[in-house]
Coordinates of C-alpha atoms and ligand atoms in Angstrom, one line a residue:
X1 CA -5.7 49.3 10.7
X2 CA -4.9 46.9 13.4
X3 CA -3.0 43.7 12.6
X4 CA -5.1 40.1 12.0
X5 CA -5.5 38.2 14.4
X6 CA -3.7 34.2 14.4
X7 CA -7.6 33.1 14.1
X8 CA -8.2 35.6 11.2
X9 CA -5.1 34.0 9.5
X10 CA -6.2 30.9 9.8
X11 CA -9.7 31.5 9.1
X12 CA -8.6 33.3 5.5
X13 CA -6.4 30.2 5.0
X14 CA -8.9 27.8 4.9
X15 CA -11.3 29.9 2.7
X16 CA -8.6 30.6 0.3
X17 CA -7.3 27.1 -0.1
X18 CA -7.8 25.5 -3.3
X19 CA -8.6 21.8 -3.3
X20 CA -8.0 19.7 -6.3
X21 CA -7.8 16.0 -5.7
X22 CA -8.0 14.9 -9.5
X23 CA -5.0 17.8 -10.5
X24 CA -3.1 16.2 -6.9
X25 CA -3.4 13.0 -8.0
X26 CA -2.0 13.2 -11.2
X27 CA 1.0 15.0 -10.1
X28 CA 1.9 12.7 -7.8
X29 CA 1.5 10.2 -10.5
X30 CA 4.7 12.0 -12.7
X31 CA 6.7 10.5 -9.5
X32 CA 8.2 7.2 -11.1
X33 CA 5.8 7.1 -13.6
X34 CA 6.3 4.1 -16.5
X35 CA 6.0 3.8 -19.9
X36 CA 2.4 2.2 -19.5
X37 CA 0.7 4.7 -17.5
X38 CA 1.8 2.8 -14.5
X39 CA 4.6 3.9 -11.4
X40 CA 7.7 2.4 -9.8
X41 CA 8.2 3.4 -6.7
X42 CA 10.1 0.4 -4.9
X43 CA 10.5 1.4 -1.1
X44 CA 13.3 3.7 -0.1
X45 CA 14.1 3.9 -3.8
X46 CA 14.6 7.3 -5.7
X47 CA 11.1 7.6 -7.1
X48 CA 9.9 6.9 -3.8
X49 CA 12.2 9.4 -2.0
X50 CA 11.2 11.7 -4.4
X51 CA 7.3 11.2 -4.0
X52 CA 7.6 11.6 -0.4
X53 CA 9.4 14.8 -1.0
X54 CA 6.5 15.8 -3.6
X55 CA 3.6 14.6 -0.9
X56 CA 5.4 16.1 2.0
X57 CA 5.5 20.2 -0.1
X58 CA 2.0 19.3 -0.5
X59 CA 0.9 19.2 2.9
X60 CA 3.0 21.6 3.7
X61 CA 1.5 24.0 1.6
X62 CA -2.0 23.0 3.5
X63 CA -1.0 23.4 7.0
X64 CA 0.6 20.0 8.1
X65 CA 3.7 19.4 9.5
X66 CA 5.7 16.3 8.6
X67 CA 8.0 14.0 10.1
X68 CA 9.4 10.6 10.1
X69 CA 9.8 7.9 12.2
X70 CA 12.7 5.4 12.7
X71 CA 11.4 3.1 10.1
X72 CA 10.5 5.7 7.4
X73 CA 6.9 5.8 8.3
X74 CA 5.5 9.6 7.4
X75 CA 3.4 11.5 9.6
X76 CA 1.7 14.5 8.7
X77 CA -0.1 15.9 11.3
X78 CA -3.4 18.4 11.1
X79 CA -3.7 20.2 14.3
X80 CA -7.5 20.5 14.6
X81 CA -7.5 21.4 18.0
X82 CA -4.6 21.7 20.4
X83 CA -3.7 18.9 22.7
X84 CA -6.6 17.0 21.5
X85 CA -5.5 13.0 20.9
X86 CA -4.4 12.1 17.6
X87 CA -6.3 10.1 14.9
X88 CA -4.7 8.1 11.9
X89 CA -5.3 8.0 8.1
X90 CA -3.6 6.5 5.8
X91 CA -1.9 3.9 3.4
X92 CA 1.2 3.9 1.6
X93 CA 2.8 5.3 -1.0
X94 CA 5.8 2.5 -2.3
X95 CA 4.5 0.5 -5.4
X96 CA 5.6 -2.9 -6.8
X97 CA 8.1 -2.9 -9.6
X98 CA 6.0 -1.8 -12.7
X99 CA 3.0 -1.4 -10.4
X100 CA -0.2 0.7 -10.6
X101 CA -0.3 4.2 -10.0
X102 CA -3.4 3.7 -7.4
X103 CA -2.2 0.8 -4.8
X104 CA -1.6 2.5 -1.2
X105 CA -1.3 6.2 -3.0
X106 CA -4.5 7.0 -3.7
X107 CA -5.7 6.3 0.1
X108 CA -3.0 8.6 0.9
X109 CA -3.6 11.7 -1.1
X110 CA -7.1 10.8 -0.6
X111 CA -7.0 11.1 3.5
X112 CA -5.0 14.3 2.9
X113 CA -7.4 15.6 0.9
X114 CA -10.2 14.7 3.0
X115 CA -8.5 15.8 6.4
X116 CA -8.8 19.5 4.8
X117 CA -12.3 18.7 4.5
X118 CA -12.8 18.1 7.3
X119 CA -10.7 21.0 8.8
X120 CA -13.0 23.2 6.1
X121 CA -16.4 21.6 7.4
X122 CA -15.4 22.0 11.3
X123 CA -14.0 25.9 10.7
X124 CA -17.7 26.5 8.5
X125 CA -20.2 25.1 10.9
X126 CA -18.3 26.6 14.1
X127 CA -17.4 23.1 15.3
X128 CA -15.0 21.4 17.7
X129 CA -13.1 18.8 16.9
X130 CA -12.4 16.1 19.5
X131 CA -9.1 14.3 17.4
X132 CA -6.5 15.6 15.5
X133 CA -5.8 13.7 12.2
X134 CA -2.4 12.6 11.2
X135 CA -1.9 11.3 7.8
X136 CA 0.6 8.3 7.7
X137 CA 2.3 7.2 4.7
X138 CA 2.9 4.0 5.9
X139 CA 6.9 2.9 4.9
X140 CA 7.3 -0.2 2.9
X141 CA 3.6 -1.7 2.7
X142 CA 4.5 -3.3 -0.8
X143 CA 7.3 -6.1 0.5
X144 CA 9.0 -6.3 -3.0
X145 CA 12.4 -4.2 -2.3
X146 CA 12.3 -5.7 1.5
X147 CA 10.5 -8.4 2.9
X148 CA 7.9 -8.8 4.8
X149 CA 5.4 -6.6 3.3
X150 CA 3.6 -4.0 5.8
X151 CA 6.7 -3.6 7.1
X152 CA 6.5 0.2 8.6
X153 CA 2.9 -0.5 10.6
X154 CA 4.0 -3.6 11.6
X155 CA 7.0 -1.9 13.4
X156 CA 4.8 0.6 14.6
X157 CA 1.8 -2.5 16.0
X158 CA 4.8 -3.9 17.7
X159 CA 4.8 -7.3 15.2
X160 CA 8.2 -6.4 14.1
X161 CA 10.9 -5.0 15.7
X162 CA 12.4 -1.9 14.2
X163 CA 16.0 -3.5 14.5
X164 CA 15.0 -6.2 12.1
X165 CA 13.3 -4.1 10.2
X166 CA 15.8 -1.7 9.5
X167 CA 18.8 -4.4 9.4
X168 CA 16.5 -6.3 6.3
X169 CA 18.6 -5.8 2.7
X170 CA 17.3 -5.5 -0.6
X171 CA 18.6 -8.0 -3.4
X172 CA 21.7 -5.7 -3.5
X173 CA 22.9 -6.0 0.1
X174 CA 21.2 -2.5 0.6
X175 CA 19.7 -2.2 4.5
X176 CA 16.5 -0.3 5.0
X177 CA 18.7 1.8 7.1
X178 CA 21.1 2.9 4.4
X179 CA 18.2 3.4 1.8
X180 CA 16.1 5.6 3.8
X181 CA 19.1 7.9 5.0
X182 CA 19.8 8.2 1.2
X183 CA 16.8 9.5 0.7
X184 CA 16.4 11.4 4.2
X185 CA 12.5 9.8 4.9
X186 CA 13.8 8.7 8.9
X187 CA 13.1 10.5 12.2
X188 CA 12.6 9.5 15.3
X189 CA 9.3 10.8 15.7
X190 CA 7.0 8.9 17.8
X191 CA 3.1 9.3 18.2
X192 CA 0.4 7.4 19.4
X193 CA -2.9 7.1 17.8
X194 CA -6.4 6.2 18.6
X195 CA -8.3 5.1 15.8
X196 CA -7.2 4.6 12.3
X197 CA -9.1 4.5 8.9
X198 CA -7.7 3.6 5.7
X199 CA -9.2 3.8 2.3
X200 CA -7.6 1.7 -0.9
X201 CA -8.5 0.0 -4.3
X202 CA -10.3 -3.0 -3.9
X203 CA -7.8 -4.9 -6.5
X204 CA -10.6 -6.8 -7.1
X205 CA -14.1 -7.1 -8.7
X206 CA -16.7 -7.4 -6.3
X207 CA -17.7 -4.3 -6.1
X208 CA -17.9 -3.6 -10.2
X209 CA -20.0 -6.8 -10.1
X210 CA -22.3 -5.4 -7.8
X211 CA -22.1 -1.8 -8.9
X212 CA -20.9 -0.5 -5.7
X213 CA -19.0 2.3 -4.9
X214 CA -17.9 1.9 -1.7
X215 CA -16.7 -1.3 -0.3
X216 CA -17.2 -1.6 3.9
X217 CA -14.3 -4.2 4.8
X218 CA -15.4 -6.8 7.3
X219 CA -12.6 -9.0 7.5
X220 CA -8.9 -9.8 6.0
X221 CA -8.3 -13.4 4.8
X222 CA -5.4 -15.4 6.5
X223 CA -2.3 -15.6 4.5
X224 CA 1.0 -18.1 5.4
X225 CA 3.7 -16.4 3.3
X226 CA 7.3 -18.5 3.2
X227 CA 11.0 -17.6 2.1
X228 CA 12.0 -21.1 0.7
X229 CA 15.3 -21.7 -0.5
X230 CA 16.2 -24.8 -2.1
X231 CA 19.3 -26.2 -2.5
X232 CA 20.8 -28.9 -5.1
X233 CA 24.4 -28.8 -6.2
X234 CA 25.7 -27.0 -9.6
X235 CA 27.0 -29.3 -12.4
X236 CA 27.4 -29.8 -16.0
X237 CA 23.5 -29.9 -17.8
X238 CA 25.1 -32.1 -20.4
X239 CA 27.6 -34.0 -19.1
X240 CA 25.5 -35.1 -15.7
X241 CA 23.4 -38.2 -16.2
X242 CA 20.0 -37.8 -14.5
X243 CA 20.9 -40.3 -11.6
X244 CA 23.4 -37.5 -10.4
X245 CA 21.5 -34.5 -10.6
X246 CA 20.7 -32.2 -7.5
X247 CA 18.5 -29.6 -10.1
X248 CA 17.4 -26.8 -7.6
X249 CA 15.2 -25.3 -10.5
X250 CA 13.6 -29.0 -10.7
X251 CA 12.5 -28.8 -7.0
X252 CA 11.4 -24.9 -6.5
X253 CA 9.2 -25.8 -10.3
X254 CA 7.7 -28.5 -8.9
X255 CA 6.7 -26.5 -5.3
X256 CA 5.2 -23.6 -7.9
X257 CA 3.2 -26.5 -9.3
X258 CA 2.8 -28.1 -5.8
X259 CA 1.4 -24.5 -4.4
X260 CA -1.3 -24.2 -7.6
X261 CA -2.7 -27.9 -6.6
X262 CA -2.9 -27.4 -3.1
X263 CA -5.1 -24.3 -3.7
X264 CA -7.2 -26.4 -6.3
X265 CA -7.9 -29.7 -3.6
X266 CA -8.5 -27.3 -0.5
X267 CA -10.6 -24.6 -1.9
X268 CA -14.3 -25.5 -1.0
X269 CA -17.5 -23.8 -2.3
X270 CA -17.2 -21.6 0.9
X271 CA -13.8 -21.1 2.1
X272 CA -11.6 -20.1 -1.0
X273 CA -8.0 -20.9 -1.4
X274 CA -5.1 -18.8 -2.8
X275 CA -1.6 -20.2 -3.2
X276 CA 1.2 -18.0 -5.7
X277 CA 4.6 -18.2 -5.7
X278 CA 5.5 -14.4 -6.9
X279 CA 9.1 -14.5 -6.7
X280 CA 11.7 -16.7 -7.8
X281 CA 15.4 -16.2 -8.2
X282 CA 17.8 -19.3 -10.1
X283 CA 21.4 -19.6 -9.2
X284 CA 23.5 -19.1 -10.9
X285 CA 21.1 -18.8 -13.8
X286 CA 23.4 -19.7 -16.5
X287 CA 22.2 -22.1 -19.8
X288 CA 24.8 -25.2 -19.3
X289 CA 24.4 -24.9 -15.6
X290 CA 21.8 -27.6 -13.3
X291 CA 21.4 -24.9 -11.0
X292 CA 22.5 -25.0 -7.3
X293 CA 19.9 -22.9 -5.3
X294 CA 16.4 -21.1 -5.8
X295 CA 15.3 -18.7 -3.7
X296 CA 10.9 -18.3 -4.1
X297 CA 8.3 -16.9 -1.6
X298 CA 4.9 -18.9 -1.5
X299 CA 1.9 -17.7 -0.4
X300 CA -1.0 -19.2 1.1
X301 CA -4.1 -17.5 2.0
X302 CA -7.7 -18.5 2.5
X303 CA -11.0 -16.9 4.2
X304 CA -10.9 -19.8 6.9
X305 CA -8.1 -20.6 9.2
X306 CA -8.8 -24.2 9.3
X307 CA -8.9 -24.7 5.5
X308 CA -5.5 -22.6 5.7
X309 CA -4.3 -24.6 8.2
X310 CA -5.1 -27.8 6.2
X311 CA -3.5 -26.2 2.9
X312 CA -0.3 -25.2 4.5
X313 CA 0.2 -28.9 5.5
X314 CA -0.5 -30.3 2.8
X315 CA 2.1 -27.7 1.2
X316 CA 4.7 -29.0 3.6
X317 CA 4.4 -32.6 3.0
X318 CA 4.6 -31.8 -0.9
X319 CA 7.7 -29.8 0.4
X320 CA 9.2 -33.0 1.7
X321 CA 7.9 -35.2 -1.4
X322 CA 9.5 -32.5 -3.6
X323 CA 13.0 -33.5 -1.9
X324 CA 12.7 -37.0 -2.5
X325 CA 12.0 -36.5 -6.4
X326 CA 14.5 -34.0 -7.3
X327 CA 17.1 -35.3 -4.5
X328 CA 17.5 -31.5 -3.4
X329 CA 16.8 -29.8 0.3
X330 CA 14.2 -27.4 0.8
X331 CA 15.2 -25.1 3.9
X332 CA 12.1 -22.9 5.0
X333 CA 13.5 -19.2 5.8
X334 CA 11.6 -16.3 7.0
X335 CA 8.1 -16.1 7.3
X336 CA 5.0 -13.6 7.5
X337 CA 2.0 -14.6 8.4
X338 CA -1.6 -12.7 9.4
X339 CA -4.9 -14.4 10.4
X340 CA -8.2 -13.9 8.7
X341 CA -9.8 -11.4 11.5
X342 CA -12.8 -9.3 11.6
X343 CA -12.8 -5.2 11.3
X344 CA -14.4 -3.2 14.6
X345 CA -18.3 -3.8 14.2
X346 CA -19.0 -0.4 15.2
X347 CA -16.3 1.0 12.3
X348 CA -18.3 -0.8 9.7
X349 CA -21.6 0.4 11.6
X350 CA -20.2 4.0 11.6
X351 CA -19.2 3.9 8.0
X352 CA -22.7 2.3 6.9
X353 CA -24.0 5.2 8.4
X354 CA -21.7 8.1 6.3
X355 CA -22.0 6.2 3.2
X356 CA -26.0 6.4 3.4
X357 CA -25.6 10.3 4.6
X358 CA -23.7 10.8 1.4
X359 CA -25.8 9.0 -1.1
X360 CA -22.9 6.3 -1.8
X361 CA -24.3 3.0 -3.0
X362 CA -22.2 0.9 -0.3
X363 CA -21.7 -2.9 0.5
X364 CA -19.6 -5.5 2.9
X365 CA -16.8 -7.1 1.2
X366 CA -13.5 -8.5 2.5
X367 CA -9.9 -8.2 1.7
X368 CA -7.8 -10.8 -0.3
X369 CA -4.9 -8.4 0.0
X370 CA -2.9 -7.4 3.1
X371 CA -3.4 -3.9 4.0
X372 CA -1.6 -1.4 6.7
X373 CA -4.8 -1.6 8.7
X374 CA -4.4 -5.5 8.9
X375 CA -1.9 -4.6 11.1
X376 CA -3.4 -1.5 12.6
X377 CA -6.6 -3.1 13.5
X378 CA -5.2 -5.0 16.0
X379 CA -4.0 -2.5 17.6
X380 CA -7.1 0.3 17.8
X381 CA -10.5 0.5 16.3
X382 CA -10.2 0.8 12.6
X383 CA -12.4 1.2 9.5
X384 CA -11.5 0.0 6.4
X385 CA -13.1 1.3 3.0
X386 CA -12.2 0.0 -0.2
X387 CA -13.1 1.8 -3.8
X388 CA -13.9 0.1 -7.0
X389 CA -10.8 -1.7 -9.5
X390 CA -11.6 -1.5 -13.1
X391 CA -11.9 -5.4 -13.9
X392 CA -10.0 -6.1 -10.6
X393 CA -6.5 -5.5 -12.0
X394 CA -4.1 -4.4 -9.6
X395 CA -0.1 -4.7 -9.4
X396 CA -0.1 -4.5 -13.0
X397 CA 0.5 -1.0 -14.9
X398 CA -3.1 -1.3 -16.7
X399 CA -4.7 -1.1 -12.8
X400 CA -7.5 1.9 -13.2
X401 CA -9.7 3.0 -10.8
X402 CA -12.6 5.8 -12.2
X403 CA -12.0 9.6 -11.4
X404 CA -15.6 9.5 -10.5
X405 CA -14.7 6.6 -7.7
X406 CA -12.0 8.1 -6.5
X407 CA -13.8 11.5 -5.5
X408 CA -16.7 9.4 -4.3
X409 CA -14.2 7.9 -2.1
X410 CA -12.6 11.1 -0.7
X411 CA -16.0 12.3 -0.1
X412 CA -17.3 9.1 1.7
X413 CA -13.6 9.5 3.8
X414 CA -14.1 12.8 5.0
X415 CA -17.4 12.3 6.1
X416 CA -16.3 8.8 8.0
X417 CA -13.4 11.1 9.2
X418 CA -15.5 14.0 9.8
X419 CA -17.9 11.0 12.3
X420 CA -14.2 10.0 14.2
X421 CA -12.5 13.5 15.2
X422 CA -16.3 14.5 16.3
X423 CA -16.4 11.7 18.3
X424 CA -18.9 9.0 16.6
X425 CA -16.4 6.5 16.9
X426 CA -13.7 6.4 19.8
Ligands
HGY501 O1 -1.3 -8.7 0.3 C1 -0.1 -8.6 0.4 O2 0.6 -9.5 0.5 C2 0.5 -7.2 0.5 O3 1.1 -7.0 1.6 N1 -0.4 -6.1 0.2
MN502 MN1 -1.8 -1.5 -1.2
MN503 MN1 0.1 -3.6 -3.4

């Protein structure tokens, strides 16, 4: 008997290989799993380290290779056919603190997943692919650990510079640098891409209102996100009469309630806006202590850059009010800031398309949330699908999206991604 052939091998691999998404996903889901059914994977953190390790024997064991670029970013690469241009899917797979176990991971397993179908559906009908796929965990999408938030495809869209990103510490004077050589996610692998899709959780409700299943992203809002630190000097809380007080709390409360007002007078019945402050951090954050400094990030975001344009002034000139009232400073640091911009026409065209060839009841919607591909469509064409969020909830522990969505989605991405390496789309 003569020896197989590498084609026989590989032929016998694919029709061996077993293919559970469901079983997959809840595996991954035991990495930095909480109490409450939820994950926390912080970037560069242990349970992240460890989930890349998880996700990278898992692609392994299907054909990929895997690497890592000088920011942490993940690339697991499907060789379809050899020499053949490289397309991207992906998300991330970092949570928040005490985060869901769907945000960013579930796009990743999910264009894994649907890669091999792909691979499978080329291999059955005898087909030539005209991309190869690489998967991309994208590092740091979530911001908390290390600000700004899409940090790994912004390095790799050229918004940020790789230096800055990997010089940025954590609240413990960690580097990105340090925390992903603990964990061993960095390379320097380098590979250009031309096209990128990215499927997610819509982290909202429009499509449970309209009993969608697949959401076809047309656009990102705008969002103005700034470090603010203010300053006031650290005294007695008894013993300092009101005249004398520099209260830093006083001034970063009264921005939080200058943020929610703001959102309230410049949202109009078309243009919504969005204003949080998420994070806020008192020094020194002791009872008998008017406290000298707050550290908060607000964010601004609207559908419409001129209403976010008028929103964020009128933030800053409730910024300098605020200084006047609570005789503090308010020093703006850092900022990250994307504009509301459409997706490629012929992405959501091409999508449209796969979702009616797979029976998937489909509609437009846009994105509230940053993504990876709010970076990456400004780079190359992209397509951006989102799945449906039980009641919306998302960066909570309680987010859910249904097992039956999820597959749905996987099958609605491998036939989108099945469209792009055959050519329907770059
Ligand atoms: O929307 C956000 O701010 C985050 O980057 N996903
Ligand atoms: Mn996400
Ligand atoms: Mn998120």
């Amino acid at each position: 008997m003569t020896d197989p052939t590498i084609t026989e091998l590989a032929d016998a691999a694919v029709a061996t290989r077993p293919l559970d998404f469901l079983a997959d996903f809840a595996s991954m889901s035991r990495n930095g799993a909480t109490e409450r059914g939820g994950v926390d994977r912080q970037a560069a953190t242990i349970a992240d380290g460890q989930n890349r390790n998880w996700f990278r024997g898992l692609v392994e064991g299907h054909g990929f290779t895997v690497h890592y670029d000088q920011v942490g970013n993940q690339y697991c690469l499907l060789e379809l056919s050899p020499g053949a241009p490289w397309i991207a899917v992906g998300s991330h797979l970092d949570s928040q603190p005490l985060g869901g176990r769907f945000d960013g991971a579930y796009g990743v397993l999910a264009g894994a997943h649907a890669a091999l179908q792909v691979q499978q559906r080329l291999h059955n009908d005898a087909q030539e692919a005209k991309f190869n796929i690489v998967v991309i965990n994208w590092f740091n999408e979530e911001g908390c650990r290390f600000k700004p938030s899409m940090m790994g495809s912004s390095v790799y869209t050229g918004k940020l510079s790789a230096a800055q990103a990997l010089n940025t510490t954590d609240p413990a004077g960690v580097s990105v640098h340090e925390a992903l050589q603990a964990i061993g996610t960095i390379g320097d692998f380098e590979l250009q891409v031309e096209a990128y899709v990215e499927i997610h959780i819509e982290q909202g409700r429009s499509l449970e209102d309209r009993g969608l299943t697949i959401g076809l992203v047309e656009s990102t809002w705008g969002a103005n996100k700034y470090e603010f630190t203010v300053h006031g000097e650290q005294s007695h809380t008894g013993a300092t009469v009101i005249a004398d007080r520099h209260d830093a709390l006083l001034g970063a409360s009264a921005l939080v309630v200058a943020a929610r007002e703001v959102a309230l007078e410049y949202s109009t019945e078309e243009h919504m806006v969005i204003t949080s402050c998420g994070e806020f951090t008192v020094l020194p954050n002791s009872p008998v202590v008017v406290a000298s400094q707050v550290n908060l990030l607000v964010d601004v975001r609207s559908t419409d850059p001129e209403v976010l344009a008028a929103a964020d002034a009128a933030l800053h000139d409730r910024v300098r009010q605020i200084e006047k009232m609570a005789s503090v400073t308010i020093e703006r640091g850092a900022s990250h800031i994307w504009g509301s911009k459409q997706y490629d026409e012929s992405g959501i065209n091409l999508a449209r398309n796969a979702a009616q060839a797979v029976g998937l009841e489909h509609g437009v919607v846009r994105t509230l949330a940053g993504h990876d591909s709010t970076n990456m469509k400004d780079i190359v064409p992209t397509i951006m699908l989102f799945v449906p969020s039980v009641e919306g909830i998302s960066h909570n522990e309680g987010e859910l999206t249904q097992d039956k969505d999820m597959l749905a989605g996987v099958r609605m991405l491998s036939e989108v991604l099945h469209r792009v390496v055959t050519g329907e789309f770059v």
